[in-house]
Structures are given as structure tokens and as C-alpha cells.
mmCIF file of C-alpha atoms in Angstrom:
data_model
loop_
_atom_site.group_PDB
_atom_site.id
_atom_site.type_symbol
_atom_site.label_atom_id
_atom_site.label_comp_id
_atom_site.label_asym_id
_atom_site.label_seq_id
_atom_site.Cartn_x
_atom_site.Cartn_y
_atom_site.Cartn_z
ATOM 1 C CA MET A 1 5.551 -96.051 -73.431
ATOM 2 C CA ALA A 2 6.578 -94.502 -76.728
ATOM 3 C CA GLU A 3 4.448 -91.757 -78.221
ATOM 4 C CA PHE A 4 1.757 -93.241 -80.459
ATOM 5 C CA MET A 5 2.215 -92.790 -84.199
ATOM 6 C CA ASP A 6 0.119 -93.881 -87.117
ATOM 7 C CA ALA A 7 1.777 -96.115 -89.706
ATOM 8 C CA VAL A 8 2.894 -93.335 -92.033
ATOM 9 C CA ALA A 9 4.298 -91.207 -89.204
ATOM 10 C CA LEU A 10 6.249 -94.193 -87.848
ATOM 11 C CA LEU A 11 7.665 -95.150 -91.243
ATOM 12 C CA LYS A 12 8.554 -91.520 -92.038
ATOM 13 C CA ALA A 13 10.299 -91.208 -88.661
ATOM 14 C CA ASP A 14 12.383 -94.261 -89.601
ATOM 15 C CA HIS A 15 13.223 -92.635 -92.942
ATOM 16 C CA ASP A 16 14.318 -89.435 -91.186
ATOM 17 C CA LYS A 17 16.478 -91.314 -88.686
ATOM 18 C CA VAL A 18 18.310 -93.200 -91.434
ATOM 19 C CA ASP A 19 18.758 -89.986 -93.417
ATOM 20 C CA GLU A 20 20.444 -88.436 -90.353
ATOM 21 C CA LEU A 21 22.684 -91.491 -89.961
ATOM 22 C CA PHE A 22 23.780 -91.283 -93.601
ATOM 23 C CA ALA A 23 24.676 -87.599 -93.039
ATOM 24 C CA LYS A 24 26.700 -88.570 -89.944
ATOM 25 C CA PHE A 25 28.501 -91.271 -91.949
ATOM 26 C CA GLU A 26 29.493 -88.762 -94.642
ATOM 27 C CA LYS A 27 31.065 -86.493 -92.007
ATOM 28 C CA ALA A 28 32.663 -89.281 -89.970
ATOM 29 C CA SER A 29 36.358 -89.973 -89.886
ATOM 30 C CA GLY A 30 38.132 -92.949 -88.457
ATOM 31 C CA ASP A 31 37.323 -96.536 -89.355
ATOM 32 C CA GLY A 32 35.768 -97.363 -85.984
ATOM 33 C CA THR A 33 33.333 -94.461 -86.086
ATOM 34 C CA LYS A 34 32.416 -95.090 -89.719
ATOM 35 C CA GLN A 35 31.803 -98.776 -89.105
ATOM 36 C CA LYS A 36 29.665 -98.099 -86.029
ATOM 37 C CA ILE A 37 27.459 -95.662 -87.973
ATOM 38 C CA ALA A 38 27.263 -97.940 -91.029
ATOM 39 C CA LEU A 39 26.192 -100.893 -88.884
ATOM 40 C CA GLN A 40 23.533 -98.722 -87.209
ATOM 41 C CA ILE A 41 22.243 -97.763 -90.665
ATOM 42 C CA CYS A 42 22.127 -101.453 -91.610
ATOM 43 C CA LYS A 43 20.253 -102.370 -88.434
ATOM 44 C CA GLU A 44 17.696 -99.577 -88.838
ATOM 45 C CA LEU A 45 17.088 -100.430 -92.497
ATOM 46 C CA THR A 46 16.867 -104.172 -91.848
ATOM 47 C CA ILE A 47 14.226 -103.735 -89.162
ATOM 48 C CA HIS A 48 12.370 -101.124 -91.221
ATOM 49 C CA ALA A 49 12.255 -103.434 -94.255
ATOM 50 C CA MET A 50 11.087 -106.326 -92.102
ATOM 51 C CA ILE A 51 8.155 -104.433 -90.598
ATOM 52 C CA GLU A 52 7.149 -103.005 -93.967
ATOM 53 C CA GLU A 53 7.276 -106.431 -95.624
ATOM 54 C CA GLU A 54 5.572 -108.282 -92.765
ATOM 55 C CA ILE A 55 2.822 -105.749 -91.969
ATOM 56 C CA PHE A 56 2.557 -102.608 -94.109
ATOM 57 C CA TYR A 57 2.986 -103.931 -97.653
ATOM 58 C CA PRO A 58 0.631 -106.899 -97.144
ATOM 59 C CA ALA A 59 -1.996 -104.448 -95.834
ATOM 60 C CA CYS A 60 -1.487 -102.396 -99.011
ATOM 61 C CA GLU A 61 -2.004 -105.304 -101.402
ATOM 62 C CA GLY A 62 -5.058 -104.717 -103.551
ATOM 63 C CA LYS A 63 -5.291 -101.153 -102.229
ATOM 64 C CA VAL A 64 -2.274 -99.455 -103.864
ATOM 65 C CA ASP A 65 -0.809 -99.743 -107.346
ATOM 66 C CA GLU A 66 0.546 -103.283 -107.748
ATOM 67 C CA ASP A 67 3.545 -102.133 -109.792
ATOM 68 C CA ASP A 68 4.521 -99.670 -107.046
ATOM 69 C CA LEU A 69 4.431 -102.453 -104.450
ATOM 70 C CA LYS A 70 6.446 -104.818 -106.650
ATOM 71 C CA GLU A 71 9.048 -102.105 -107.185
ATOM 72 C CA ALA A 72 9.226 -101.479 -103.437
ATOM 73 C CA TYR A 73 9.948 -105.171 -102.782
ATOM 74 C CA VAL A 74 12.698 -105.172 -105.445
ATOM 75 C CA GLU A 75 14.193 -101.995 -103.969
ATOM 76 C CA HIS A 76 14.214 -103.647 -100.537
ATOM 77 C CA ASP A 77 16.010 -106.676 -101.946
ATOM 78 C CA GLY A 78 18.627 -104.474 -103.602
ATOM 79 C CA ALA A 79 19.199 -102.729 -100.280
ATOM 80 C CA LYS A 80 19.445 -106.080 -98.462
ATOM 81 C CA VAL A 81 22.261 -107.180 -100.781
ATOM 82 C CA LEU A 82 24.240 -104.011 -100.015
ATOM 83 C CA ILE A 83 23.447 -104.238 -96.294
ATOM 84 C CA ALA A 84 24.858 -107.778 -96.208
ATOM 85 C CA GLU A 85 28.002 -106.571 -97.998
ATOM 86 C CA ILE A 86 28.441 -103.621 -95.635
ATOM 87 C CA GLU A 87 27.837 -105.753 -92.559
ATOM 88 C CA LYS A 88 30.510 -108.287 -93.502
ATOM 89 C CA GLY A 89 32.964 -105.641 -94.708
ATOM 90 C CA SER A 90 35.003 -102.970 -93.002
ATOM 91 C CA PRO A 91 35.842 -99.332 -93.723
ATOM 92 C CA SER A 92 39.312 -100.362 -94.858
ATOM 93 C CA ASP A 93 37.783 -102.302 -97.776
ATOM 94 C CA GLU A 94 38.262 -100.635 -101.145
ATOM 95 C CA PHE A 95 34.540 -100.282 -101.915
ATOM 96 C CA TYR A 96 33.112 -99.863 -98.389
ATOM 97 C CA ASP A 97 32.348 -96.130 -98.580
ATOM 98 C CA ALA A 98 31.006 -96.552 -102.121
ATOM 99 C CA LYS A 99 28.629 -99.299 -100.963
ATOM 100 C CA VAL A 100 27.312 -97.080 -98.179
ATOM 101 C CA LYS A 101 26.884 -94.204 -100.652
ATOM 102 C CA VAL A 102 25.020 -96.360 -103.183
ATOM 103 C CA LEU A 103 22.831 -97.717 -100.379
ATOM 104 C CA GLN A 104 22.054 -94.121 -99.404
ATOM 105 C CA GLU A 105 21.110 -93.241 -102.982
ATOM 106 C CA GLN A 106 18.887 -96.320 -103.284
ATOM 107 C CA ILE A 107 17.164 -95.534 -100.005
ATOM 108 C CA GLU A 108 16.621 -91.886 -100.961
ATOM 109 C CA HIS A 109 14.947 -93.026 -104.191
ATOM 110 C CA HIS A 110 12.826 -95.589 -102.335
ATOM 111 C CA VAL A 111 11.753 -93.062 -99.675
ATOM 112 C CA GLU A 112 10.783 -90.560 -102.360
ATOM 113 C CA GLU A 113 8.525 -93.145 -104.009
ATOM 114 C CA GLU A 114 6.879 -94.059 -100.725
ATOM 115 C CA GLU A 115 6.419 -90.489 -99.492
ATOM 116 C CA GLN A 116 5.613 -88.746 -102.790
ATOM 117 C CA ARG A 117 2.622 -86.453 -102.363
ATOM 118 C CA LEU A 118 -0.634 -87.730 -103.853
ATOM 119 C CA VAL A 119 0.833 -90.713 -105.751
ATOM 120 C CA GLY A 120 3.301 -92.324 -103.339
ATOM 121 C CA ILE A 121 2.546 -95.609 -101.604
ATOM 122 C CA PHE A 122 1.741 -93.813 -98.339
ATOM 123 C CA SER A 123 -0.748 -91.459 -100.032
ATOM 124 C CA GLN A 124 -2.345 -94.325 -101.931
ATOM 125 C CA ALA A 125 -2.711 -96.339 -98.706
ATOM 126 C CA LYS A 126 -4.327 -93.395 -96.909
ATOM 127 C CA LYS A 127 -6.714 -92.759 -99.824
ATOM 128 C CA ALA A 128 -7.666 -96.456 -99.830
ATOM 129 C CA GLY A 129 -8.830 -96.066 -96.239
ATOM 130 C CA LEU A 130 -6.340 -98.351 -94.517
ATOM 131 C CA ASP A 131 -6.524 -98.104 -90.723
ATOM 132 C CA MET A 132 -3.273 -96.217 -90.181
ATOM 133 C CA ASP A 133 -3.684 -96.165 -86.392
ATOM 134 C CA ASP A 134 -4.015 -99.947 -86.180
ATOM 135 C CA LEU A 135 -1.156 -100.443 -88.624
ATOM 136 C CA GLY A 136 0.981 -97.981 -86.645
ATOM 137 C CA ALA A 137 0.386 -99.909 -83.426
ATOM 138 C CA ARG A 138 1.227 -103.222 -85.119
ATOM 139 C CA LEU A 139 4.359 -101.775 -86.770
ATOM 140 C CA ALA A 140 5.544 -100.247 -83.474
ATOM 141 C CA ALA A 141 5.020 -103.501 -81.575
ATOM 142 C CA ARG A 142 6.886 -105.569 -84.175
ATOM 143 C CA LYS A 143 9.680 -102.998 -84.393
ATOM 144 C CA ALA A 144 10.163 -103.088 -80.601
ATOM 145 C CA GLU A 145 10.194 -106.890 -80.695
ATOM 146 C CA LEU A 146 12.836 -106.961 -83.454
ATOM 147 C CA MET A 147 14.991 -104.320 -81.723
ATOM 148 C CA ALA A 148 14.953 -106.423 -78.559
ATOM 149 C CA GLN A 149 15.743 -109.644 -80.463
ATOM 150 C CA ILE A 150 18.597 -108.169 -82.466
ATOM 151 C CA GLY A 151 20.011 -105.881 -79.782
ATOM 152 C CA ASN A 152 23.638 -105.273 -80.720
ATOM 153 C CA GLY A 153 24.013 -108.729 -82.224
ATOM 154 C CA PRO A 154 24.331 -109.685 -85.866
ATOM 155 C CA LEU A 155 21.485 -108.901 -88.219
ATOM 156 C CA PRO A 156 19.247 -111.750 -89.331
ATOM 157 C CA THR A 157 20.051 -113.205 -92.741
ATOM 158 C CA PRO A 158 17.889 -111.249 -95.165
ATOM 159 C CA GLU A 159 15.087 -112.944 -97.019
ATOM 160 C CA LEU A 160 15.085 -111.973 -100.674
ATOM 161 C CA ARG A 161 11.615 -112.016 -102.182
ATOM 162 C CA THR A 162 12.406 -110.929 -105.727
ATOM 163 C CA MET A 163 15.905 -112.164 -106.484
ATOM 164 C CA GLU A 164 17.503 -115.554 -106.741
ATOM 165 C CA THR A 165 20.942 -115.643 -105.233
ATOM 166 C CA THR A 166 22.931 -117.855 -102.935
ATOM 167 C CA THR A 167 25.551 -115.284 -102.031
ATOM 168 C CA ILE A 168 23.772 -113.440 -99.215
#
């Protein structure tokens, strides 16, 4: 059994893992290696966004600043668009590396807003008294379920909550 983590610790661990993968991508050479790392980034971010949107953000509604939550959903949708582009592309594509870089920059911004001391979504949720242990257990269970479902297969088609588009 995996070590127990509260919700914030689990979500921060996801952030750290993706940050490490972006660093590996920057240093990688060879199309096969780059694509493997990029697809791992996409998988990690897709599952992370799903568990946040299904469990963590709904628990935060009415407890954290509404504008912060709305912005987080929009940031997720922006990332989902890039993830879909990266997943269907290849490192030989003209804009592939640029898409991964922009995704990295978007994620770094998003993580900063969630983790910001005192005013970030995580701090607001803790101050509001959300049961972080219960949320952590629910997030971990759903994450394990999604990892098992997706395995090494294709990512599920992303659900956009804040954008209207038919191109994903």
C-alpha cells in the first residue's frame, strides 16, 4: 500500500513529479526519448487534472475564492488543449518542442497559484477546514483507478469545462 498523504501533499507530489519530467524533457535528445517523456507528462497531467476536477475543486467550492477556482478550471482547459496537440504530434513536428515548453510554463504558473503561501488554493482550502486526510484518500484511490484504466494506452478525450471547441 502506498504511503498515506493528505490532499495537498498528494497534489504537490504530482506537481513535483511533472516538474522533474519537464526538466528531463529539456535535457533529452532523440525523438523517441523526447516523445516518451512528453507522453508521460501528458498522462500525469491528465490524471492530475481529472482528480482535481472530480474531487478537490468541488470540495473547495464555497470554501475558497470563486475567481481562483474559475481561473484554475480555465488553466486546466488550456493545458488540455496543448496535451491533446502533444499527444497527437511527434517530436519531428515544427512546433512540438514549443508546445511542450508552453505547457510547462502554463503548468508552472498554475502550480504557483495553487501552492502560493497564505493565498493559494491549497492554503485557502486548509484554512476553510476541509478534511485533507479524507480528500487525500479519495484522490489517491481515484488516481490509482485512472492509472490502471489508462495504463500505457491512449489518454481519454479531455472534457473542456470553460471553452467551446470541437477540435480536441
